[in-house]
Coordinates of C-alpha atoms in Angstrom, one line a residue:
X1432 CA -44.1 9.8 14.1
X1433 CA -41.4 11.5 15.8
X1434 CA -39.6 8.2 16.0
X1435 CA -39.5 7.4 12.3
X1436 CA -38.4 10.9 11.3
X1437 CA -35.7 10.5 13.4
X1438 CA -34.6 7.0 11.9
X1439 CA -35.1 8.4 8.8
X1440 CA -32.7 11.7 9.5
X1441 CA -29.9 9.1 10.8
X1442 CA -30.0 6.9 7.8
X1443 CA -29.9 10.0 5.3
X1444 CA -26.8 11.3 7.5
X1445 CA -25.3 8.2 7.4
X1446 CA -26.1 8.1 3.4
X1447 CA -24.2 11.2 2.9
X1448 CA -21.3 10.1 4.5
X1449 CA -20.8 6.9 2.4
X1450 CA -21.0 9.7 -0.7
X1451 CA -18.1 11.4 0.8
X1452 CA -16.4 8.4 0.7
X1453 CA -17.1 8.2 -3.0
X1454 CA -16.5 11.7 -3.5
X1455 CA -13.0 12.2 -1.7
X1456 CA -11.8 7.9 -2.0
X1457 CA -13.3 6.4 -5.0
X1458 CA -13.8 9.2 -7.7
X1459 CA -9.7 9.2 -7.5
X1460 CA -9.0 5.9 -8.4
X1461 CA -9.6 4.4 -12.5
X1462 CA -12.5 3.3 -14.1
X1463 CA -13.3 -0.4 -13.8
X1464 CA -12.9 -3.2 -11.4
X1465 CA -11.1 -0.7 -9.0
X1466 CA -13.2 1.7 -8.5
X1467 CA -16.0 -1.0 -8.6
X1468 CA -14.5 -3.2 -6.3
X1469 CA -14.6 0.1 -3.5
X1470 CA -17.7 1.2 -4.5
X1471 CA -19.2 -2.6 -3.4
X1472 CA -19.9 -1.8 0.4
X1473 CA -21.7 1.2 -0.8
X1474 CA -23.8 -0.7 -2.8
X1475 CA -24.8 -3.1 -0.4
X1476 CA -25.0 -0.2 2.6
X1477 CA -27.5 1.1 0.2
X1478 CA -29.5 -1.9 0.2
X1479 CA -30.0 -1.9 4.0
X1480 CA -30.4 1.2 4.9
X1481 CA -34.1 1.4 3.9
X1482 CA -35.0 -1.9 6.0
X1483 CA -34.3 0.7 9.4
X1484 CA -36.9 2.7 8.4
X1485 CA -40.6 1.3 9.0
X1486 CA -43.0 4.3 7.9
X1487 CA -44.8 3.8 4.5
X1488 CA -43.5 6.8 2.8
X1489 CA -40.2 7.3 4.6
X1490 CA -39.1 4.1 3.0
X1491 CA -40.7 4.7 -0.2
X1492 CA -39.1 7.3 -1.0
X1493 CA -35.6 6.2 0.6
X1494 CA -35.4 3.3 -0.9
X1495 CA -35.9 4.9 -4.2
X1496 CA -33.5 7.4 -3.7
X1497 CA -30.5 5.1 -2.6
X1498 CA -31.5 1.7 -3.6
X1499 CA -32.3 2.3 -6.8
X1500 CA -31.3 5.6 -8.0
X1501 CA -28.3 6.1 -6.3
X1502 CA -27.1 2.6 -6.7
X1503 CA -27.3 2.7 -10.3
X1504 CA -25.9 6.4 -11.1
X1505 CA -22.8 4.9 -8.8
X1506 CA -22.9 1.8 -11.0
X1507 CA -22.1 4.3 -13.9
X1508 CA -19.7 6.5 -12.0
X1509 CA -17.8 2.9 -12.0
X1510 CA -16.9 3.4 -15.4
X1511 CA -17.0 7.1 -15.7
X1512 CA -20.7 7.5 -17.0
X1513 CA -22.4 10.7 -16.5
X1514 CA -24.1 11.9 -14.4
X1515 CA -21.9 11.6 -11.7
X1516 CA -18.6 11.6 -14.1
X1517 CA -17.0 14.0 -14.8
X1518 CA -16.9 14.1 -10.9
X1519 CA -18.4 18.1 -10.2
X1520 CA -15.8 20.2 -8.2
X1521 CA -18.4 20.7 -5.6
X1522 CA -19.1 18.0 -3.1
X1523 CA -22.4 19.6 -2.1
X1524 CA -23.2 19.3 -5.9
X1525 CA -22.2 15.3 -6.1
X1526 CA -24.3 14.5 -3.1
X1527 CA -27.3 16.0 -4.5
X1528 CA -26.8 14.3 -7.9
X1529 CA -26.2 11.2 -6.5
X1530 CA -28.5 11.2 -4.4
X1531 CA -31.8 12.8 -5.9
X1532 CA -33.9 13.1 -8.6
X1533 CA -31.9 16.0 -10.5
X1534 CA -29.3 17.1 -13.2
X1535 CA -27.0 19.9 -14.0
X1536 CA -28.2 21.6 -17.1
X1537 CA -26.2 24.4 -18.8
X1538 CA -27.5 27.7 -18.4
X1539 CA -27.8 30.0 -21.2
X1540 CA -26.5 33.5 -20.8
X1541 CA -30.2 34.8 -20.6
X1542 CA -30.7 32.1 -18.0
X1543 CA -28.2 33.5 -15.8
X1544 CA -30.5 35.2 -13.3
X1545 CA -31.9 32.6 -11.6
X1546 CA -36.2 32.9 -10.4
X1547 CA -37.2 31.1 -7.4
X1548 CA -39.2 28.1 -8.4
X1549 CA -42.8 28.5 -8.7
X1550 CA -45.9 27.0 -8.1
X1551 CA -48.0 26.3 -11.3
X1552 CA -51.2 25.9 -10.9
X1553 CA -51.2 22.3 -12.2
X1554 CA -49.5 21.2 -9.3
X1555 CA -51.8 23.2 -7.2
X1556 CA -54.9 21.4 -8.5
X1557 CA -52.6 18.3 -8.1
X1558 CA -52.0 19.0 -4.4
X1559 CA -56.2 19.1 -4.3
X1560 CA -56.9 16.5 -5.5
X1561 CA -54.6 14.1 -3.6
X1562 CA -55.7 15.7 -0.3
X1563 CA -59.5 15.1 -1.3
X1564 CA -58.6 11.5 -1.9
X1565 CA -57.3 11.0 1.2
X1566 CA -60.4 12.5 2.8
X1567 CA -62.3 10.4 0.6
X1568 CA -60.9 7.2 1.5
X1569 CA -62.6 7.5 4.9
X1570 CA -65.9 6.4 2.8
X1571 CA -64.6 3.4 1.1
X1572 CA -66.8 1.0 2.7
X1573 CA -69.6 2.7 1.0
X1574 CA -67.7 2.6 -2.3
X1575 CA -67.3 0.1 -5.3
X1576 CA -63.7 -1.9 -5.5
X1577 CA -63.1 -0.5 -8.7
X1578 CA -63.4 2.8 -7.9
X1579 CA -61.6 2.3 -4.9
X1580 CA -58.7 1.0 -7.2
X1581 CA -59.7 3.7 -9.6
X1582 CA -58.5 6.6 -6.1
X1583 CA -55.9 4.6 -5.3
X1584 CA -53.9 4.4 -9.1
X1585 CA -54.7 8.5 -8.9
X1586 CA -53.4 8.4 -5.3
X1587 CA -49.9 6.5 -6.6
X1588 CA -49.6 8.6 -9.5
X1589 CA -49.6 12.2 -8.3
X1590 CA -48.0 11.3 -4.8
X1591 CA -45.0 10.6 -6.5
X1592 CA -45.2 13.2 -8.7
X1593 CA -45.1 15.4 -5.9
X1594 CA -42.9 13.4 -4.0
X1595 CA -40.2 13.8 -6.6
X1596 CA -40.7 16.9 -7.2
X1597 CA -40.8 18.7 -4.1
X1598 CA -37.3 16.3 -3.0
X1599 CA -35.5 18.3 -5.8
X1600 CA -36.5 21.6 -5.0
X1601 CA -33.7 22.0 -2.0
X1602 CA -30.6 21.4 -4.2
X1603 CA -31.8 23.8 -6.6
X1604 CA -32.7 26.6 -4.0
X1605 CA -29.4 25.9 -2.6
X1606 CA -27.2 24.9 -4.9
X1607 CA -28.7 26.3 -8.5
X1608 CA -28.8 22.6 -9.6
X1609 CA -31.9 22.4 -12.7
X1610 CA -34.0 20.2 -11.4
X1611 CA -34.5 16.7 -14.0
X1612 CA -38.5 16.6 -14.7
X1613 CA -40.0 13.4 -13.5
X1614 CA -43.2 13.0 -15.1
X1615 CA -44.5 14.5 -18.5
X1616 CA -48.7 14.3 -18.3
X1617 CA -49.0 10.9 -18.5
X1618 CA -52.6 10.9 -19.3
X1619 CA -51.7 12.8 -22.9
X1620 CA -49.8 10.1 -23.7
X1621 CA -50.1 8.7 -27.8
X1622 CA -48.8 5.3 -27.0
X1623 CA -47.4 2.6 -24.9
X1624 CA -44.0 3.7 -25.9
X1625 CA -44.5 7.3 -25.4
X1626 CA -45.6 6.6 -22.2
X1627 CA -42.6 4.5 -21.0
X1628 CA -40.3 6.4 -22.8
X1629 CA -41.2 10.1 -22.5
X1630 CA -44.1 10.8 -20.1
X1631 CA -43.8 8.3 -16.9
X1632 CA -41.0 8.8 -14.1
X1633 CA -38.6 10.3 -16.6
X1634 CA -35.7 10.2 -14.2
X1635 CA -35.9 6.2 -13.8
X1636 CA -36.0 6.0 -18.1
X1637 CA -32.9 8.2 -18.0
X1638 CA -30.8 6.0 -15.5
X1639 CA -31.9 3.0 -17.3
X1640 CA -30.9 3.7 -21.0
X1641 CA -27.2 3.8 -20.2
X1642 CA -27.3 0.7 -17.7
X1643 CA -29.6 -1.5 -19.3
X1644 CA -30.9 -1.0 -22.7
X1645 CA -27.6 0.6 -24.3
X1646 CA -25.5 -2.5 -23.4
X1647 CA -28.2 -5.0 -24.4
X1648 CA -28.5 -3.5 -27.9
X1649 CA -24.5 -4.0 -28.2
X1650 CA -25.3 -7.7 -27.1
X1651 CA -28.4 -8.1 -29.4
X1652 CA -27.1 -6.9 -32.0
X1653 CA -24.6 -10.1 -32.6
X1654 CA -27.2 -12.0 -31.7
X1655 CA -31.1 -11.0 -33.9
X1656 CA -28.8 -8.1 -35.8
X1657 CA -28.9 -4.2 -36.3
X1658 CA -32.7 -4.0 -37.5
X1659 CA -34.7 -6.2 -34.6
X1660 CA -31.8 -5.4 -31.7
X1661 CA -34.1 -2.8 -29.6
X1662 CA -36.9 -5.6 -29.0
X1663 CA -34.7 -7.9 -26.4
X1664 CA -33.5 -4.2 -25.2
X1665 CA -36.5 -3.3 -24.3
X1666 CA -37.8 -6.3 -22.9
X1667 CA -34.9 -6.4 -20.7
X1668 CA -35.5 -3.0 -19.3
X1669 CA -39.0 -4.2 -17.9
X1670 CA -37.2 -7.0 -16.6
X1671 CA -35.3 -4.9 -14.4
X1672 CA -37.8 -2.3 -13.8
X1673 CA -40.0 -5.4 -12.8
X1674 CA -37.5 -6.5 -10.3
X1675 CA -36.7 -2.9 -8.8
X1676 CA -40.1 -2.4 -8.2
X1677 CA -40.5 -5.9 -6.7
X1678 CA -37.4 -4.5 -4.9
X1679 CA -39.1 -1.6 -3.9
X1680 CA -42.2 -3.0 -3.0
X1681 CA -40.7 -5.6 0.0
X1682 CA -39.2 -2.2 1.7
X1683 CA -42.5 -0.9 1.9
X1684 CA -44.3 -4.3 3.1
X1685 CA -41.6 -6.5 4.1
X1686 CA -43.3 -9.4 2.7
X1687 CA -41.7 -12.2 0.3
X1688 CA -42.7 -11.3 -3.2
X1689 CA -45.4 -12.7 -5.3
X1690 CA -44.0 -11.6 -8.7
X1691 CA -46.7 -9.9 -9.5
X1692 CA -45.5 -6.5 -9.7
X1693 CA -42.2 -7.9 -12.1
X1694 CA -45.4 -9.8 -14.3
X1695 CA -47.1 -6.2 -14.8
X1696 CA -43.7 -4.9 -16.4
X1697 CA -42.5 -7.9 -18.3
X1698 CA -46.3 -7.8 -19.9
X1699 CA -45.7 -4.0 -21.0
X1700 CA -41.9 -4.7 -22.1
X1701 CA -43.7 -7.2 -24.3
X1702 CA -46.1 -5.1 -25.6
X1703 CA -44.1 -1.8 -25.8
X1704 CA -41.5 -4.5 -28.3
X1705 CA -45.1 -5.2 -30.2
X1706 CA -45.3 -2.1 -30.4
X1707 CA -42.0 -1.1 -32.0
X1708 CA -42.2 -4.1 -34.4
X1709 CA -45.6 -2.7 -35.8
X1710 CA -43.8 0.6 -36.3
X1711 CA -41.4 -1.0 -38.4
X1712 CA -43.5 -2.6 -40.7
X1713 CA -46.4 -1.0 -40.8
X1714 CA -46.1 2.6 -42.9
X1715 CA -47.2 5.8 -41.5
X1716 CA -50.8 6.2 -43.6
X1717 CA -51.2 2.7 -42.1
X1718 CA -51.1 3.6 -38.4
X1719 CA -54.0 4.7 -35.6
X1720 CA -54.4 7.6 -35.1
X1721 CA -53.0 9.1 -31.8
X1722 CA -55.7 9.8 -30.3
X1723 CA -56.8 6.2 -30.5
X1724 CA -53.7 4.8 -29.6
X1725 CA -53.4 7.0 -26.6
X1726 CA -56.5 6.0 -25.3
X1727 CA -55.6 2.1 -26.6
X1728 CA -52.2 2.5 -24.0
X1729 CA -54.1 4.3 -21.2
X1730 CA -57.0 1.7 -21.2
X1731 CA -54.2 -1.2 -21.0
X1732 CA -52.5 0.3 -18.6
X1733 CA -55.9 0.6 -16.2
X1734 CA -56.7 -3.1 -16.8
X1735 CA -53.1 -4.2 -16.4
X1736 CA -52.7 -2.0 -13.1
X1737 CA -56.4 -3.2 -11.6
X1738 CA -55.2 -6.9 -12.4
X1739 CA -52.0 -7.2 -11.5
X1740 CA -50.4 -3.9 -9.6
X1741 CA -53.2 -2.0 -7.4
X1742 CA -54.1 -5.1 -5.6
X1743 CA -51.1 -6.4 -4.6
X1744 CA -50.8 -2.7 -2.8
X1745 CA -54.1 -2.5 -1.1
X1746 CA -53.6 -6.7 -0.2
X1747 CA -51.0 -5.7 2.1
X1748 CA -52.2 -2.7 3.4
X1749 CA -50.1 -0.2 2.0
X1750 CA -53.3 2.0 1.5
X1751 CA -54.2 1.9 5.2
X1752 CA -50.9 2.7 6.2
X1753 CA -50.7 5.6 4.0
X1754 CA -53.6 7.0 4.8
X1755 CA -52.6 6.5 8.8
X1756 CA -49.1 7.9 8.7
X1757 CA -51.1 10.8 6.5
X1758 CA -53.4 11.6 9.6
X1759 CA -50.4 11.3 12.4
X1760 CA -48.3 13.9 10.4
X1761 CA -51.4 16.3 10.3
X1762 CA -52.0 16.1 13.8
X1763 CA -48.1 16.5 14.2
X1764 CA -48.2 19.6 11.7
X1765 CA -50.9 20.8 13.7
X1766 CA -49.0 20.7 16.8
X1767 CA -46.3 22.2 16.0
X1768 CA -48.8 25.5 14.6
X1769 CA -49.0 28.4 17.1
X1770 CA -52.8 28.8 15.4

């Protein structure tokens, strides 16, 4: 354990060097093909870094952050897209919004004083659960597959919440930087498009609106015109989504991927663009009722998850290892107690 927390310090040291770079070389040179053309190393540095890091989480979550995230919010700094343009004064300030899950947000005047974050008690129960899942798994041989898979979805779901969350709470202890919300209760959600669009990994939707779906409208639009061009838009986004997590997934496992993963998002792009199209022609009066469509999305999304997403994860053992590197950093936690 000791050994992959140090891999995982060197890679984010050598991560926020290659921002200074972009904060002190590349942020002073124009929009377009220049500044692209000296932000390509970084882009491909960002790419390997995760492959030196082998623990389950410790990828996860760097690969996410710099792969993905960071990759794409420097795609847009290309071309002098927010969030990362206009360039902030403070280099502290464009590390951390490169970097993680966060945005500046104006302060009101009554806003000035700023309150330590806090604790609800959602994320408490949250915290709970995930540790009585993990205490749980140690009697899966005595348990059904499908609640198995049932644990595990839970298990995906609020460790990343948590993840996310607690990664963004430094910059804004330090720095005053409002932290972006990542998830909005997914399981209250009224449909597949609310889900996607304003409940689930809220960060990820933001990044890909201005790199994805806003330029494929402009292209749609000459193409299926002004009243049908969100469909291909939307399908695209899934595309990529698909492939980032496919992306994401081979850090974690290093195995060649089976496309399952990009199959589960393409089938959702799909039917979120159903979806829309109903909206459009169906009126209001006409519509289900959100209760029922909200249980119609969440039941879709457990079958499509059991069939095509869950198992790929448990196949290759990302469970086990989860659950492993879990009990090493107790017993280090432990060790490092006086009590």
């Amino acid at each position: 354990m000791e050994n992959e927390l140090y891999d995982f310090i060197k890679v984010w040291i050598l991560a926020i060097i290659s921002l200074c770079y972009c904060f002190y070389i590349s942020s002073k040179l124009p929009k377009g093909i220049f500044k692209l053309f000296s932000l390509t190393p970084i882009f491909i540095f960002f790419l390997y870094l995760p492959l030196t890091i082998s623990s389950v989480h410790l990828v996860g979550i760097t690969a996410f952050f710099l792969s993905w995230l960071a990759n794409f919010k420097l795609l847009l700094f290309c071309f002098d897209q927010p969030p990362l343009s206009p360039p902030p004064s403070n280099l502290f300030h464009f590390i951390s919004l490169a970097s993680l899950p966060i945005k500046l947000k104006q302060k009101t005047p009554s806003q000035n004083k700023s309150k330590p974050p806090q604790i609800s008690i959602l994320f408490a129960i949250k915290v709970i659960i995930l540790a009585l899942l993990y205490h749980c798994y140690s009697y899966k041989q005595n348990l059904h597959k499908n609640v198995v898979l049932a644990m595990y979805g839970a298990h995906v779901y609020i460790e990343l919440e948590l993840t996310l969350a607690l990664a963004a709470i430094p910059a804004r202890a330090m720095f005053g930087l409002e932290i972006e919300p990542q998830f909005n209760e997914p399981y209250l959600t009224t449909s597949l498009q609310d889900f996607w669009g304003r409940r689930w990994n809220l960060m990820v939707t933001s990044i890909l609106r201005p790199t994805v779906y806003y330029p494929m409208r402009r292209i749609s639009t000459r193409l299926v015109g002004s009243r049908w061009t969100s469909l291909p838009a939307i399908i695209t986004v899934f595309v990529v989504s698909g492939l980032m997590h496919e992306l994401m997934y081979y850090y974690v496992t290093r195995v060649a991927p089976t496309w399952e993963m990009t199959w589960f998002f393409i089938l959702h792009g799909v039917a979120v663009a159903v979806e829309v199209l109903v909206k459009k022609v169906v009126p209001v009066k006409m519509r289900l009722h959100p209760v029922v469509s909200g249980a119609w999305a969440i039941g879709f999304h457990v079958v499509t998850a059991v069939w095509l997403f869950l198992p790929l994860l448990m196949r290759n053992g990302v469970d086990e290892k989860a659950i492993g590197e879990y009990c090493k950093f107790m017993d280090l936690l432990k060790g490092l107690l006086p009590f």
